[in-house]
Coordinates of C-alpha atoms and ligand atoms in Angstrom, one line a residue:
Chain A
M1 CA -60.9 3.6 25.8
K2 CA -61.0 7.1 25.2
T3 CA -61.5 7.4 21.0
L4 CA -58.3 8.7 19.7
D5 CA -58.2 12.3 19.7
L6 CA -56.1 13.9 17.5
S7 CA -56.9 18.0 18.4
Y8 CA -54.4 16.9 21.4
V9 CA -51.1 17.1 19.0
S10 CA -52.6 19.6 17.1
D11 CA -53.5 21.9 20.1
N12 CA -49.9 21.4 21.7
W13 CA -48.1 21.4 18.5
S14 CA -45.6 24.2 19.3
D15 CA -45.3 22.7 22.8
I16 CA -44.2 19.4 21.4
V17 CA -42.2 21.0 18.9
H18 CA -39.9 22.8 21.7
R19 CA -40.1 20.1 23.7
A20 CA -38.6 17.7 20.9
W21 CA -35.7 20.3 20.1
Q22 CA -35.1 20.3 23.7
H23 CA -34.8 16.2 23.7
A24 CA -33.1 16.4 20.8
V25 CA -30.2 18.7 22.0
L26 CA -29.9 17.0 25.4
A27 CA -29.6 13.9 23.3
G28 CA -27.6 15.3 20.8
L29 CA -24.9 17.8 22.5
P30 CA -23.8 14.6 24.1
L31 CA -23.1 12.9 21.3
L32 CA -20.5 15.0 19.9
I33 CA -18.8 15.9 23.4
G34 CA -18.7 12.0 23.8
L35 CA -17.4 11.6 20.3
A36 CA -14.9 14.3 20.8
I37 CA -13.6 12.8 24.1
A38 CA -14.0 9.3 22.6
L39 CA -11.2 9.8 20.0
P40 CA -8.2 10.5 21.6
L41 CA -9.5 7.9 24.5
G42 CA -9.8 5.1 21.7
W43 CA -6.6 6.0 20.0
W44 CA -4.8 5.9 23.4
A45 CA -6.5 2.3 24.1
R46 CA -5.2 1.1 20.6
R47 CA -1.5 2.1 21.0
S48 CA -1.3 1.0 24.6
T49 CA -1.7 -2.6 24.9
R50 CA -1.8 -1.9 28.9
L51 CA -4.0 0.8 29.5
R52 CA -6.4 -0.7 26.4
P53 CA -8.3 -3.1 29.2
F54 CA -8.7 0.1 31.5
L55 CA -9.8 2.3 29.0
I56 CA -12.1 0.4 27.8
G57 CA -13.4 -1.8 30.5
G58 CA -13.6 1.4 32.7
A59 CA -15.4 3.0 29.9
G60 CA -17.8 -0.1 29.5
L61 CA -18.6 -0.2 33.1
L62 CA -20.1 3.7 32.8
Y63 CA -23.2 2.2 30.7
T64 CA -24.1 -0.1 33.7
I65 CA -24.7 2.4 35.9
P66 CA -28.7 3.0 35.9
S67 CA -29.6 6.1 34.5
L68 CA -32.1 7.3 36.9
A69 CA -28.9 6.9 39.5
L70 CA -26.6 8.9 37.3
L71 CA -29.3 11.8 37.1
I72 CA -29.8 12.0 40.4
V73 CA -26.4 11.9 41.6
M74 CA -25.0 14.6 38.9
P75 CA -26.1 17.8 40.6
V76 CA -24.1 16.7 44.0
I77 CA -21.3 15.8 41.4
L78 CA -21.3 18.9 39.8
G79 CA -22.5 21.3 41.9
T80 CA -25.6 22.3 39.3
K81 CA -28.9 23.0 40.3
I82 CA -31.5 20.3 40.1
L83 CA -33.3 21.0 37.2
S84 CA -30.0 21.9 34.8
P85 CA -30.0 20.6 31.6
W86 CA -26.2 20.3 32.3
N87 CA -26.8 17.1 34.7
V88 CA -28.7 15.1 31.4
I89 CA -25.9 16.6 29.1
V90 CA -22.9 15.3 31.4
A91 CA -25.0 12.1 32.3
M92 CA -25.5 11.6 28.0
T93 CA -21.9 12.0 27.6
L94 CA -20.9 9.3 29.8
Y95 CA -23.4 6.9 28.3
T96 CA -22.4 7.9 25.0
L97 CA -18.2 7.6 25.5
A98 CA -19.1 4.0 26.9
L99 CA -20.0 3.6 23.9
L100 CA -18.0 5.1 22.0
V101 CA -14.3 4.2 23.2
R102 CA -14.3 1.0 22.3
T103 CA -16.0 1.5 18.8
V104 CA -13.3 4.3 18.0
A105 CA -10.8 1.6 18.9
D106 CA -12.0 -0.8 17.0
G107 CA -12.3 1.5 13.6
L108 CA -8.9 2.0 14.5
S109 CA -7.9 -1.4 14.6
A110 CA -9.8 -1.8 10.9
V111 CA -6.9 0.2 8.8
P112 CA -5.2 -1.8 7.3
G113 CA -1.9 -2.9 9.0
D114 CA 0.3 -1.8 5.4
V115 CA -1.8 1.3 5.0
E116 CA -0.5 2.7 8.8
Q117 CA 3.1 1.6 7.5
A118 CA 2.4 3.5 4.7
A119 CA 1.6 6.6 6.1
T120 CA 4.4 6.3 8.9
A121 CA 7.0 5.9 6.2
M122 CA 5.5 8.1 4.0
G123 CA 6.6 10.6 6.6
Y124 CA 3.2 10.9 8.6
T125 CA 3.6 12.8 12.4
P126 CA 1.5 10.9 14.7
V127 CA -1.0 13.0 14.8
K128 CA -1.3 14.1 11.4
R129 CA -1.7 10.5 10.5
F130 CA -4.6 10.1 12.8
F131 CA -6.5 12.6 11.2
G132 CA -5.4 12.2 7.2
V133 CA -5.3 8.4 7.8
D134 CA -6.8 6.3 10.4
L135 CA -9.8 8.6 11.5
P136 CA -11.1 8.6 7.7
L137 CA -11.1 5.4 7.3
A138 CA -12.3 4.0 11.2
I139 CA -15.7 6.3 9.7
P140 CA -17.5 3.3 8.5
V141 CA -16.8 1.6 12.2
I142 CA -17.1 4.8 14.6
A143 CA -20.6 5.7 11.9
G144 CA -21.7 2.8 13.4
G145 CA -21.0 3.0 16.9
L146 CA -22.6 6.5 17.0
R147 CA -25.9 4.8 15.7
V148 CA -26.4 3.1 18.8
A149 CA -25.3 5.6 20.6
A150 CA -27.9 8.1 19.2
V151 CA -30.9 5.8 19.6
S152 CA -29.6 5.0 23.2
N153 CA -29.5 8.3 24.3
V154 CA -32.4 9.7 23.1
S155 CA -34.2 6.7 24.8
I156 CA -32.5 7.2 28.1
V157 CA -32.9 11.2 28.0
S158 CA -37.0 10.7 28.4
V159 CA -36.1 9.3 31.7
A160 CA -35.3 12.6 33.1
S161 CA -38.4 13.9 32.5
L162 CA -38.2 12.2 36.2
L163 CA -36.6 15.2 37.5
G164 CA -38.0 17.6 35.7
V165 CA -35.9 18.8 32.9
S166 CA -38.2 19.6 29.8
Q167 CA -38.0 16.9 26.7
L168 CA -40.6 14.5 25.4
G169 CA -40.3 12.2 28.1
Y170 CA -42.9 14.4 30.1
Y171 CA -45.7 13.3 27.4
I172 CA -45.3 9.9 28.8
T173 CA -44.8 10.5 32.4
N174 CA -47.6 13.2 32.5
G175 CA -50.0 11.1 30.4
Y176 CA -49.6 8.4 32.1
Q177 CA -50.1 10.1 35.7
R178 CA -53.3 11.5 33.7
S179 CA -53.9 8.0 32.3
Y180 CA -54.1 10.0 29.2
S181 CA -52.9 7.6 26.3
I182 CA -53.0 9.9 23.3
E183 CA -50.6 11.7 25.7
V184 CA -48.3 8.8 26.0
W185 CA -48.1 8.0 22.8
V186 CA -47.0 11.8 21.5
G187 CA -44.1 10.9 24.0
I188 CA -43.3 7.9 21.9
I189 CA -43.7 8.4 18.8
G190 CA -41.9 11.8 19.4
C191 CA -39.2 9.5 20.6
L192 CA -39.0 7.4 17.3
V193 CA -39.3 9.6 15.1
L194 CA -36.1 11.6 17.1
A195 CA -34.3 8.4 17.1
L196 CA -35.0 7.3 13.2
L197 CA -33.9 11.5 12.5
F198 CA -30.8 10.5 14.3
D199 CA -29.8 7.2 12.5
L200 CA -30.6 9.2 9.2
I201 CA -28.6 11.8 9.7
I202 CA -25.8 10.2 10.9
Q203 CA -25.4 7.9 8.1
L204 CA -26.2 10.5 5.6
V205 CA -22.6 12.4 6.8
S206 CA -20.9 9.1 7.2
R207 CA -21.5 8.7 3.4
A208 CA -20.9 11.7 2.5
L209 CA -18.0 11.3 4.1
T210 CA -16.6 8.0 2.4
P211 CA -17.4 8.5 -1.0
W212 CA -14.5 5.8 -1.4
L213 CA -16.9 3.6 -0.2
R214 CA -19.1 3.8 -3.2
V215 CA -17.0 3.7 -6.3
R216 CA -17.3 1.2 -9.1
G217 CA -15.2 -2.2 -7.7
A218 CA -14.7 -1.2 -4.5
S219 CA -15.3 -4.3 -2.2
Chain B
M1 CA 25.0 6.5 -0.5
I2 CA 23.9 4.3 2.7
R3 CA 26.5 2.8 4.9
F4 CA 25.4 -0.2 7.5
E5 CA 28.2 -0.2 10.1
Q6 CA 27.7 -3.1 12.8
V7 CA 24.1 -2.9 12.4
V8 CA 22.0 -5.3 15.3
K9 CA 18.8 -5.6 16.0
T10 CA 17.6 -7.7 18.6
F11 CA 13.8 -7.5 18.9
P12 CA 12.2 -7.5 22.7
D13 CA 11.7 -11.2 22.5
G14 CA 15.2 -11.7 22.2
T15 CA 14.7 -12.5 18.4
T16 CA 17.8 -11.2 17.2
A17 CA 16.9 -10.5 13.2
V18 CA 19.7 -8.5 12.1
D19 CA 23.4 -9.4 13.4
H20 CA 26.5 -7.0 13.0
L21 CA 25.4 -6.3 9.2
S22 CA 27.5 -3.8 7.6
L23 CA 27.7 -2.8 3.9
E24 CA 27.4 0.2 1.6
A25 CA 24.6 1.1 -1.1
P26 CA 26.4 3.3 -3.5
T27 CA 24.6 6.2 -4.5
G28 CA 22.4 5.9 -7.7
K29 CA 22.8 2.1 -7.8
I30 CA 20.7 -0.6 -6.8
T31 CA 21.7 -3.0 -4.0
V32 CA 19.4 -6.1 -3.5
L33 CA 18.8 -7.6 -0.1
V34 CA 18.2 -11.4 -0.7
G35 CA 17.6 -14.3 1.4
P36 CA 15.1 -17.1 2.9
S37 CA 12.1 -15.6 4.5
G38 CA 12.5 -14.6 8.1
C39 CA 16.5 -13.8 7.3
G40 CA 15.8 -9.9 8.3
K41 CA 15.6 -8.4 5.2
T42 CA 12.4 -5.9 6.1
T43 CA 13.8 -5.4 9.4
S44 CA 17.4 -4.0 7.5
L45 CA 15.6 -1.7 5.3
R46 CA 13.3 -0.1 8.3
M47 CA 16.3 0.9 10.2
I48 CA 17.2 2.8 7.0
N49 CA 13.8 4.9 7.8
R50 CA 13.5 4.4 11.6
M51 CA 10.9 2.6 10.9
I52 CA 12.9 0.0 13.2
D53 CA 15.4 1.4 15.1
P54 CA 18.3 -0.4 15.7
T55 CA 20.0 -1.6 18.9
G56 CA 23.8 -1.7 18.2
G57 CA 26.3 -0.2 15.0
R58 CA 24.6 2.7 13.3
I59 CA 23.2 3.4 9.5
L60 CA 24.6 6.3 8.0
I61 CA 23.1 8.5 5.1
D62 CA 25.9 10.5 3.4
D63 CA 27.3 10.3 6.2
Q64 CA 24.6 11.6 8.5
D65 CA 23.7 8.7 11.2
V66 CA 20.3 8.4 10.8
M67 CA 19.3 8.4 14.6
D68 CA 20.3 11.9 14.7
V69 CA 17.3 13.0 12.1
D70 CA 13.5 13.9 13.3
A71 CA 12.0 10.4 12.1
P72 CA 9.1 11.9 9.9
K73 CA 11.5 14.3 8.6
L74 CA 14.1 11.5 7.3
R75 CA 11.0 9.6 6.1
R76 CA 10.0 12.2 3.7
G77 CA 13.4 12.5 2.0
I78 CA 13.0 8.9 1.6
G79 CA 10.8 6.8 -1.0
Y80 CA 9.4 3.7 0.2
V81 CA 7.1 1.2 -1.7
I82 CA 6.0 -2.4 -0.2
Q83 CA 4.7 -5.5 -1.6
H84 CA 0.3 -4.6 -1.5
A85 CA 1.9 -0.9 -2.2
G86 CA -0.4 0.0 0.8
L87 CA -2.0 2.7 -1.1
F88 CA -4.4 5.2 0.8
P89 CA -7.8 3.9 0.2
H90 CA -9.7 7.2 0.8
R91 CA -7.9 8.8 -1.4
T92 CA -8.2 9.5 -4.8
V93 CA -4.9 8.1 -7.1
A94 CA -3.5 11.4 -7.7
D95 CA -4.0 12.3 -3.9
N96 CA -2.0 9.3 -2.8
V97 CA 1.0 10.6 -5.1
A98 CA 0.5 14.4 -4.1
T99 CA 1.1 12.9 -0.4
V100 CA 4.8 13.7 0.4
P101 CA 4.7 16.8 -1.8
L102 CA 1.9 18.3 0.2
L103 CA 3.6 16.5 3.9
L104 CA 6.6 18.7 3.0
G105 CA 4.2 22.1 2.6
T106 CA 4.3 22.1 -1.6
P107 CA 1.4 24.0 -2.8
K108 CA -1.6 22.1 -3.5
A109 CA -1.5 23.0 -7.0
E110 CA 1.4 22.4 -7.6
A111 CA 1.4 19.2 -6.0
K112 CA -1.2 17.9 -7.9
E113 CA 0.6 18.9 -10.8
R114 CA 3.8 17.1 -9.8
A115 CA 1.4 13.7 -9.4
H116 CA 0.2 13.8 -12.9
E117 CA 3.6 14.1 -14.1
V118 CA 5.0 11.2 -11.8
L119 CA 2.2 9.1 -13.0
E120 CA 3.1 9.6 -16.7
L121 CA 6.6 8.4 -15.5
V122 CA 5.6 5.4 -14.7
G123 CA 2.7 4.8 -17.3
L124 CA -0.2 5.7 -15.9
P125 CA -2.6 8.1 -18.3
G126 CA -4.3 10.7 -16.9
D127 CA -7.6 9.6 -16.4
F128 CA -6.4 7.3 -13.9
A129 CA -6.1 10.4 -11.6
D130 CA -9.2 10.2 -10.1
R131 CA -9.9 7.2 -10.0
Y132 CA -9.8 5.2 -5.8
P133 CA -7.0 2.6 -5.5
A134 CA -10.0 0.1 -5.2
Q135 CA -10.2 0.9 -8.9
L136 CA -7.5 -0.6 -9.9
S137 CA -5.5 -3.6 -11.0
G138 CA -2.6 -5.2 -8.5
G139 CA -0.3 -4.2 -11.3
Q140 CA -1.5 -0.3 -11.6
Q141 CA -1.8 -0.2 -8.0
Q142 CA 2.4 -1.2 -7.6
R143 CA 2.9 1.6 -10.2
V144 CA 0.9 4.0 -7.8
G145 CA 2.8 2.8 -5.2
V146 CA 5.9 3.8 -7.4
A147 CA 4.8 7.0 -7.8
R148 CA 3.7 7.7 -4.6
A149 CA 7.4 7.4 -3.6
L150 CA 8.9 9.2 -6.6
A151 CA 6.6 12.6 -6.3
A152 CA 9.0 14.3 -3.6
D153 CA 12.5 13.5 -6.1
P154 CA 13.7 11.6 -2.7
P155 CA 17.5 10.5 -3.6
V156 CA 16.8 7.2 -1.8
M157 CA 14.3 4.3 -2.1
L158 CA 13.6 1.9 -0.5
M159 CA 11.9 -1.1 -2.2
D160 CA 10.2 -3.8 0.1
E161 CA 9.2 -7.5 -1.9
P162 CA 7.3 -4.5 -4.4
F163 CA 6.5 -6.4 -7.4
S164 CA 5.9 -10.1 -5.3
A165 CA 2.2 -9.5 -5.1
V166 CA 1.5 -9.8 -9.4
D167 CA 1.6 -12.4 -11.5
P168 CA 4.9 -13.2 -13.5
V169 CA 3.7 -11.4 -16.7
V170 CA 3.0 -8.2 -15.2
R171 CA 6.0 -8.3 -12.7
D172 CA 8.4 -8.7 -15.5
Q173 CA 6.4 -5.5 -17.0
L174 CA 7.4 -4.0 -14.2
Q175 CA 11.0 -5.0 -13.5
D176 CA 11.7 -3.4 -16.9
E177 CA 10.2 -0.8 -16.6
F178 CA 11.9 0.1 -12.9
L179 CA 15.2 -0.3 -15.1
R180 CA 14.5 2.0 -17.5
L181 CA 12.8 4.1 -14.9
Q182 CA 16.3 4.1 -12.7
S183 CA 18.7 4.6 -15.7
E184 CA 17.1 7.9 -15.9
L185 CA 16.9 8.6 -12.4
G186 CA 19.2 7.7 -10.8
K187 CA 18.0 7.2 -7.2
T188 CA 19.9 5.3 -4.7
I189 CA 17.7 2.2 -4.0
V190 CA 17.6 -0.6 -2.1
F191 CA 15.3 -3.6 -3.0
V192 CA 14.4 -6.0 -1.0
T193 CA 13.1 -9.7 -2.5
H194 CA 13.6 -13.3 -1.9
D195 CA 13.6 -14.2 -5.8
I196 CA 16.8 -14.6 -6.5
D197 CA 16.1 -13.9 -10.3
E198 CA 14.8 -10.6 -9.3
A199 CA 17.9 -9.9 -7.5
I200 CA 19.8 -10.7 -10.4
K201 CA 18.1 -8.9 -13.0
L202 CA 17.9 -5.5 -10.9
G203 CA 20.7 -5.2 -8.5
D204 CA 24.1 -3.6 -9.2
Q205 CA 25.0 -5.5 -6.3
V206 CA 23.1 -8.2 -4.5
A207 CA 23.7 -9.1 -0.7
V208 CA 22.8 -12.4 0.2
M209 CA 21.7 -12.6 3.8
R210 CA 21.4 -16.3 5.9
V211 CA 19.0 -16.2 8.6
G212 CA 20.1 -15.1 11.8
G213 CA 20.7 -11.8 9.9
K214 CA 24.1 -12.1 8.8
L215 CA 25.4 -11.3 5.5
A216 CA 26.7 -13.9 3.5
Q217 CA 27.8 -12.6 0.3
L218 CA 27.8 -8.9 -1.3
A219 CA 28.9 -8.6 -5.0
E220 CA 28.1 -7.9 -8.3
P221 CA 24.7 -10.4 -9.8
A222 CA 27.8 -11.8 -12.3
Y223 CA 30.3 -12.6 -9.8
L224 CA 27.8 -14.1 -6.9
L225 CA 27.1 -16.8 -9.7
A226 CA 30.3 -17.6 -11.1
H227 CA 32.0 -17.6 -7.1
P228 CA 29.3 -18.0 -4.8
I229 CA 31.5 -17.8 -1.7
D230 CA 30.1 -21.0 0.2
D231 CA 27.4 -23.8 -0.3
F232 CA 24.6 -21.9 1.5
V233 CA 25.2 -19.4 -1.2
S234 CA 25.4 -21.6 -4.2
D235 CA 22.1 -23.5 -3.1
F236 CA 20.2 -20.0 -2.9
I237 CA 21.4 -19.1 -6.4
G238 CA 19.5 -22.5 -7.6
R239 CA 20.3 -24.6 -10.4
D240 CA 20.8 -23.0 -13.3
R241 CA 23.3 -20.5 -12.2
G242 CA 25.6 -21.3 -15.4
Y243 CA 23.1 -20.8 -17.9
R244 CA 21.8 -17.6 -15.7
A245 CA 25.2 -16.2 -15.9
L246 CA 24.9 -15.8 -19.6
S247 CA 22.6 -13.1 -18.9
F248 CA 25.9 -11.0 -17.8
T249 CA 28.1 -12.0 -20.8
E250 CA 27.7 -9.4 -24.0
S251 CA 27.5 -11.3 -26.8
P252 CA 30.9 -11.6 -29.3
R253 CA 30.0 -11.2 -33.2
L254 CA 28.1 -14.1 -33.7
P255 CA 28.1 -15.8 -37.5
L256 CA 25.3 -14.9 -38.9
A257 CA 23.4 -16.7 -41.6
P258 CA 21.3 -14.9 -43.8
E259 CA 17.6 -15.6 -43.6
P260 CA 15.1 -15.5 -46.6
S261 CA 11.6 -13.6 -45.7
V262 CA 8.6 -12.6 -46.9
A263 CA 6.7 -9.5 -45.6
L264 CA 3.0 -10.0 -44.0
G265 CA 0.4 -10.4 -46.6
A266 CA 2.3 -12.2 -49.2
T267 CA 0.8 -14.3 -51.6
V268 CA 1.0 -18.3 -51.7
D269 CA 3.6 -18.1 -54.7
E270 CA 5.9 -15.4 -53.5
A271 CA 6.0 -17.2 -50.3
R272 CA 6.6 -20.8 -52.2
A273 CA 9.1 -19.2 -54.2
A274 CA 11.0 -17.8 -50.6
T275 CA 11.3 -21.5 -49.4
G276 CA 11.8 -24.7 -50.4
D277 CA 10.2 -27.4 -47.6
D278 CA 11.3 -25.5 -44.8
W279 CA 10.3 -22.6 -41.9
L280 CA 9.5 -19.3 -43.3
L281 CA 10.1 -16.2 -41.6
V282 CA 7.8 -13.7 -42.0
V283 CA 8.3 -9.6 -41.5
A284 CA 6.5 -6.6 -41.3
D285 CA 8.4 -3.2 -42.5
G286 CA 11.8 -5.8 -41.8
R287 CA 10.8 -7.0 -38.3
P288 CA 10.6 -10.4 -38.0
Q289 CA 7.1 -11.4 -36.8
G290 CA 6.7 -15.2 -36.5
W291 CA 7.4 -18.4 -38.1
I292 CA 5.3 -20.1 -40.9
E293 CA 5.0 -24.0 -41.4
P294 CA 5.6 -24.5 -45.1
E295 CA 2.1 -26.8 -45.1
R296 CA 0.2 -23.7 -44.0
I297 CA 0.9 -21.4 -46.7
T298 CA -2.4 -22.4 -48.3
A299 CA -3.5 -18.4 -48.5
P300 CA -1.9 -15.4 -48.7
I301 CA 0.3 -14.8 -45.4
E302 CA -1.5 -13.1 -42.3
Q303 CA -0.5 -13.0 -38.5
G304 CA -3.0 -15.5 -37.3
M305 CA -1.3 -18.3 -39.7
L306 CA 2.3 -17.3 -37.4
H307 CA 3.9 -19.7 -35.3
R308 CA 4.7 -17.2 -32.4
G309 CA 7.1 -19.5 -29.7
G310 CA 10.5 -18.3 -31.1
T311 CA 12.1 -15.3 -29.0
V312 CA 14.1 -13.0 -30.8
A313 CA 17.6 -11.5 -29.7
T314 CA 19.8 -8.1 -30.1
E315 CA 23.1 -7.7 -31.9
H316 CA 24.6 -7.1 -28.9
G317 CA 22.5 -8.3 -26.3
P318 CA 23.6 -11.0 -23.1
L319 CA 24.4 -14.2 -24.5
R320 CA 21.4 -15.9 -22.8
A321 CA 19.0 -14.0 -25.7
A322 CA 21.0 -15.4 -28.2
L323 CA 20.8 -19.0 -27.2
D324 CA 17.2 -18.8 -26.2
A325 CA 16.3 -17.3 -29.6
A326 CA 17.9 -20.9 -31.1
L327 CA 16.4 -23.1 -28.7
S328 CA 13.1 -21.5 -28.7
S329 CA 13.1 -21.0 -32.5
P330 CA 10.8 -23.8 -34.4
S331 CA 13.3 -23.9 -37.4
R332 CA 16.1 -24.0 -34.9
R333 CA 17.3 -21.2 -35.9
G334 CA 17.5 -18.2 -33.8
V335 CA 16.5 -14.4 -34.8
I336 CA 18.7 -11.8 -34.5
V337 CA 18.0 -8.4 -35.3
D338 CA 19.3 -4.5 -34.7
D339 CA 18.6 -2.3 -32.0
D340 CA 15.7 -1.2 -34.0
G341 CA 14.2 -4.5 -34.2
K342 CA 14.6 -4.7 -38.0
L343 CA 16.2 -8.3 -39.0
L344 CA 19.3 -8.8 -39.5
G345 CA 20.4 -12.9 -39.6
T346 CA 19.8 -16.0 -38.1
V347 CA 21.7 -17.9 -35.6
R348 CA 22.2 -21.6 -34.8
A349 CA 22.6 -23.0 -30.8
H350 CA 25.9 -24.8 -31.9
Q351 CA 27.6 -21.4 -32.8
V352 CA 26.3 -19.6 -30.0
L353 CA 27.8 -22.3 -27.8
S354 CA 31.2 -21.8 -29.6
A355 CA 30.9 -18.2 -29.1
I356 CA 30.5 -19.0 -25.2
E357 CA 33.1 -21.2 -24.8
R358 CA 35.6 -18.3 -26.5
A359 CA 34.0 -15.5 -24.2
D360 CA 35.5 -14.4 -21.2
R361 CA 34.4 -15.8 -17.9
P362 CA 32.8 -13.6 -15.4
E363 CA 36.1 -10.4 -13.9
V364 CA 36.9 -11.7 -10.6
H365 CA 36.8 -8.7 -8.3
E366 CA 38.4 -8.8 -4.1
E367 CA 35.4 -8.3 -2.9
D368 CA 33.5 -11.3 -1.1
I369 CA 32.2 -10.0 1.6
A370 CA 34.4 -6.5 2.0
P371 CA 32.1 -3.7 1.3
T372 CA 32.4 -2.8 -2.4
E373 CA 33.9 1.0 -3.0
S374 CA 31.5 2.7 -4.0
V375 CA 31.0 4.6 -7.2
G376 CA 30.1 8.4 -7.3
E377 CA 30.7 9.0 -3.5
A378 CA 30.8 12.3 -3.9
A379 CA 27.3 12.9 -3.1
P380 CA 25.9 16.1 -1.4
Ligands
ATP401 N1 8.2 -6.9 15.6 C1 9.1 -8.2 15.7 N2 9.5 -8.5 17.1 C2 10.0 -9.9 17.3 N3 10.5 -10.4 16.3 C3 10.4 -9.7 14.8 C4 9.9 -9.0 14.5 N4 9.3 -8.3 13.7 C5 10.5 -9.5 12.7 N5 10.6 -10.5 14.0 C6 11.6 -11.3 13.8 O1 12.5 -11.3 13.0 C7 13.4 -12.0 11.8 C8 13.0 -11.3 10.2 O2 12.0 -10.7 10.7 P1 11.9 -9.7 8.8 O3 10.5 -9.7 8.7 O4 13.4 -9.0 8.9 O5 12.8 -11.1 7.5 P2 12.0 -11.3 5.9 O6 13.3 -11.2 5.8 O7 12.2 -9.4 5.9 O8 11.6 -12.2 5.4 P3 10.1 -12.2 4.9 O9 10.9 -12.9 3.4 O10 9.3 -13.2 5.2 O11 10.0 -10.5 4.5 C9 12.3 -12.8 11.7 O12 12.9 -14.1 12.7 C10 11.2 -12.3 12.4 O13 10.4 -13.5 12.9
MG402 MG1 10.4 -8.8 4.5

């Protein structure tokens, strides 16, 4: 076994940072888009008992599609170039949705019934109530779902290197082909650090948005 | 005025919760809906602000059919208080209270200011404003609930068992404050409870409902106690209704006996001089503090030595209070005070009883089930 030669890391530092940034965008942007789409779908699933199984079941089904297959059919469906990052972004958005529609519906269900009733009785319109009362109270549950989706996205995105879309997965496939273990480690550790960073950011934002959960005497 | 006209609510599953209910809640008065669990009180209340839509009949607020008003708009003009307050856990007390003014488009600073005013009104001092609901006791949360309902100064208030989740002492206190507030504000209130004592204490009129959502009797509390219309109503209002009815009979001039008393801090000699071997009344600034047993007068009199079991009645208060003062007093002499709480004298139970025998029975109105003629009907 070769001695670990850390000079690979310092020699390629700017390239690593660049790919890490691309990886972050490919995993992070779908998280935001997915959340934006999951909010109305989750709201809808919560409101309509008839549609609920279809919305949640359908979304969950997306997650069972193998990532490689989904990435390969994306250009066909979207009409994009095979190397376009949009293939990855749309595919990752679908995976995010698969996890978040249910999470959003669960989060909204966790809002206490008497609080919802009170809001309606105060004269909130449904839309105002959603943004003013239901959504803020669902933040902790939604943040939990986002953390799972973030980690899952970071790991699935690395598969996209097989299609030649630039991100940290490149080091894993390339290092594997060259039997150059330090390069594989760069890919693995890079993904790990990225996932931890996402997790940390989501936790911090969620905490900042929910000051009432940390007051003295709160249960 | 709120008027129910033959209102029916049948839920999709076939349950008829409210069955041809007709009644009037007069402007500026408290109308209490009372009845056993499941008799349709909450359903009736929620049809007023369209949380539930009736399946038959109509509900008018000042001659306007509620179904003709946009629901959110209608609700912003109607205060609503529920059992567990239903405060928004993610908003501070002040922000909770400012909810409806903000929905109505009041500028932020003005709404905040209004919130502080209303909080003051319900007896929550300024430092509560920035707390979150989780940092309040149940009773305090309930006050905030009332403040939130009052913030936009709605003419109509709906209250669904607002005081039933707090302990009896706090409940009593909240009820008293509620009555004081109402005497200042004069809202048109529909109040739901399953507690007949609460209904009788708070209601200007009480509507007793029976399971199946039918109105059994609508009457003023004193009349209800004296003339329950049938077995259901008399069972529901309970056994000791004769005693409770005394709450509505103002004391006539009672034959007060002068009561020797000493001030707090009196020396042993002073106290001994004031009494023989009988209980001695202790006052401070002329206000009764409690009784002291002669055997316990061994040192200058202080608060800790007093028996505090006796209640105190005011001169022109209800006969029930006078009787209770006599019954609860360790000396068997009931303490009567003036409106400032200063000692006037004492009265014995048999004297109160003979006053009761002489007192008029509650008036009889022709209003058993027919809606009462409302007072002050000409509201805008
Ligand atoms: N959404 C609903 N669907 C079907 N039935 C309902 C619904 N809401 C209430 N009911 C039924 O209607 C009846 C009246 O209910 P309501 O809540 O008005 O009673 P209540 O007098 O407020 O009782 P409580 O004192 O227990 O609060 C009950 O039999 C109840 O089961
Ligand atoms: Mg109820």
